[in-house]
Amino acid sequence: MAGKWMAGVVESRSEGGPPTVDRWTPVSVPGRPDGFAKTARSADERLAYRTTIADPRSTPDARTLLALHGASGLESVRIDGIDREIDAGAPYFVPTRLEFEPESETELHLEFATARTAGGVYDTDEVPPELGLPGIWWGAAVQVRPQTFIDELSVTPRLEGETAYIDVELVVDVGEDPLDDSITLSLRPEGFRGGGTMDRVRVEGDPGERVAVSKTLEVREPSLWWPRGYGDQHRYTVRAKLGEDATERTVGLRTVERTDDELLVNDRPIRARGVARLPGSDPLQDVQRAVDCNANLVRARGHVPRPEFYDACDEAGLLVWQDLPIIGADPEFEVDRATKLAEALVEYYGSHPSLGLVGVRNEPVDPFADPLGSGWRARLAFRWRAWRAGVDQRGALEVADSIPDSVATVPLTGAPGLDATATTLYPGWRYLEATDVEWLLDRYPSLGRFVGAFGSASLTDDVDPAAVTGVDAALLERRATSPEESLAEQAKTVRTVAEALRRHESSLLVASSLRDSGPGGGTGLLSVDGEAKPAFEPLASAYEPVQAVLDAAPVGGGEIGVTVVNDGPELLETTVSWRAGERSGATSVTVNATGCASAGAVDVPPDADAVVLSLELPSRTVENRYGL
C-alpha cells in the first residue's frame, strides 16, 4: 500500500461515521506509532489510523482484499464507508483479511484500543513500553484476486517410517458463477535434487460459497530438514493452482521430540545451543547474529516474531523455541486462552520446520527475587529456597497436551525448585558466583538437562541502572560499580556457565538475551544497535560445535583438566594442543557423537598470562583462549 498513513487520538465517534480526531499526525506502517507513547495503556483512549487506497484492479470483475499483518490492538475497521466486523480478540500474529469493493480512491479507518496489550514480554519491564504500542507492526497490503480463488492453503507434514506425507487443506472462495473444476497440486524440492509429485483434487461449489477440500501428497524417499550442524535444510514447496489463480507454501520434513533427558530431531539426539531473542530489532539481522554466535536454536521469548523470521530460521537451520505470548507471573493461568493461542500459533506457523518447541508458561514465580551472595551460607539459603519453592503446573501441562505432536513442548520454564521442564539458571547474577555452577550441577544434575536462560546484565553507558530497560538495578549494583566492570563480569559469567553446561552434556541451553531491548544496557550479548559486547565472543567460542574447554577457571597456576565437547553427529578423533607461558603439550582424544571426553590436563605456570587450547578439525583449527 503506497498511501500516506496518519494517526491520532480519537475524540469521539458518531454512529455510522468515521472517528473524530483533533489532530492527525503522520505515522509509519509498518511500525509503532512512537509519537503516541503517552497514550499507551490508557483505558479510555483509542488510537485511529487512516489512509486512502487507490483502485488496484485492472479489470472491474476482480476481487480486492485488504490484509493487515501484525495489527496489535485492532478493534474496528471502516472501509469504503462501511464498518467491518473483525475478531478483536485475535492474536496479533494472525493476519486480518477483509474483502472490499474499491472505488477510484477508498478511505480506510482503523481503530486500536490502547488499553489492549499484546501480552507476553510486552507487558513487562524487559522491553521499552513503546514496543508494545498498538498499531500495524508488520505491514498492510491490498491483494487483487480473480472471482474464484484459493483463499486458504495449509500444509501439514508427517513422517511414517521411510515415507513422508503432506496433508493439504484448501478453502476456495467461489465467485459469481458456480464452480466445477479441479485444483492441481504439485510438490517440488527447493534447491536440491529429489522426487516431486503432482495430483489433483475435485472442487465444486455454488456462487458465494466457501468450499473446503483436502488431499494427501506422498513423498517417497523424503529428504529431511535438519538443524545446522546435523544435516541439510531440505525443504519442499507445495503449489495449488485453480484456473489462473495459484498459491504456494514451503514446508520441511522433520520430527522433534523432547524426552526427559534429550531433544531428538528425526529420532537423533542433538545438542541445542541457543540464544533468546527479544523484540525491538530486525528479526532477519537477529537470525544472522545467532548464526554468528554458533547457535543452532533461538528462543522467541514472550513474543511471536513476524513470518520472515521463521523463513530465515528455516533456511539457516535454526530451531525455534517459541513462547506463547502470555505473562507467566499471573497468579491465575488462563488455560482456555493459552490453549487458543497455542492452536493459532501452530496453525499459522506449523508448516515451518524450524518451529521445534513451544513454551507454555515462563517463570510464574521467582524464589530468588531477593538476591543471594556467595559462600557456604548462601549455598544453604539457595537449598532452602529451592526446597520451599513450588508452582501448580496442571494448567501448563493441560495446554501442552493440547499441542500437536509435530512440535515438542516446554510446559514450564522457571527457577530451581519449581521442577520446571527447563530451568532458568543464574549463578553469578541472581545468586552465588558463576563458578558455583559446578556445585549446582553436581548437586542437582537435573537442573542442567534443559536450561531456558542463563547469563547476567551489563551497562553499555554510564547511566543510572534503574533507568535501563531489562536491568535489575539492585542486582547490577551488587556485581559491578561501573559499566566496564559490568561488561567484564557479564563476559565471565556467560562463558563460565556455558562451558560448564556443555561439559555436563546439557541437551539444551539458552543464553538469556541475544540483544538488549533498549539503550543503555541489558542482558544482551549485543547492544540494542547490534554492537557486540565483550560477552559475545566468549559465548561464540563456548558455542563452537566442537570445542576444548578447561574444567575450572585458570587461577594461580597448577594443573587444570581439559574436556573436549562434541555436539556433532559423528565420532571425532582429534588432537588437543595447549600452551601456557613457556609450557605446552598435546593429547590425542576420541569423542563420541554428542558427547564429551577428557583430554588430559594443562600445567599452568604462575607467571603465565593466558592459556590457549587448540583443537584440530578436518577443515580448520578451533582455539579457545583464557586470559589470566
mmCIF file of C-alpha atoms in Angstrom, residues 25 27 55 62 83 109 118 134 215 223 230 269 272 290 292 318 339 356 497 514 551 591 593 627:
data_model
loop_
_atom_site.group_PDB
_atom_site.id
_atom_site.type_symbol
_atom_site.label_atom_id
_atom_site.label_comp_id
_atom_site.label_asym_id
_atom_site.label_seq_id
_atom_site.Cartn_x
_atom_site.Cartn_y
_atom_site.Cartn_z
ATOM 1 C CA THR A 25 -0.050 13.021 12.579
ATOM 2 C CA VAL A 27 2.821 7.543 11.171
ATOM 3 C CA ASP A 55 -8.212 1.111 -7.025
ATOM 4 C CA ALA A 62 -11.555 -8.784 -9.954
ATOM 5 C CA ASP A 83 -17.869 -0.805 9.360
ATOM 6 C CA HIS A 109 -10.071 3.969 9.016
ATOM 7 C CA ALA A 118 -0.064 -7.656 23.006
ATOM 8 C CA PRO A 134 -0.903 -0.779 19.311
ATOM 9 C CA LYS A 215 -5.667 -34.121 -0.261
ATOM 10 C CA SER A 223 14.917 -35.575 2.186
ATOM 11 C CA TYR A 230 23.410 -32.113 11.769
ATOM 12 C CA PRO A 269 19.774 -36.815 19.818
ATOM 13 C CA ALA A 272 20.784 -27.331 21.167
ATOM 14 C CA ALA A 290 22.523 -16.060 16.229
ATOM 15 C CA ASP A 292 27.470 -15.768 14.103
ATOM 16 C CA LEU A 318 17.951 -22.675 13.480
ATOM 17 C CA THR A 339 -4.851 -23.184 24.508
ATOM 18 C CA GLY A 356 10.628 -27.112 17.138
ATOM 19 C CA VAL A 497 28.164 -21.116 32.838
ATOM 20 C CA LEU A 514 20.947 -12.127 22.186
ATOM 21 C CA ASP A 551 37.425 -27.844 33.671
ATOM 22 C CA VAL A 591 34.907 -38.230 21.500
ATOM 23 C CA ALA A 593 28.866 -38.024 18.849
ATOM 24 C CA GLY A 627 43.259 -14.684 29.846
#
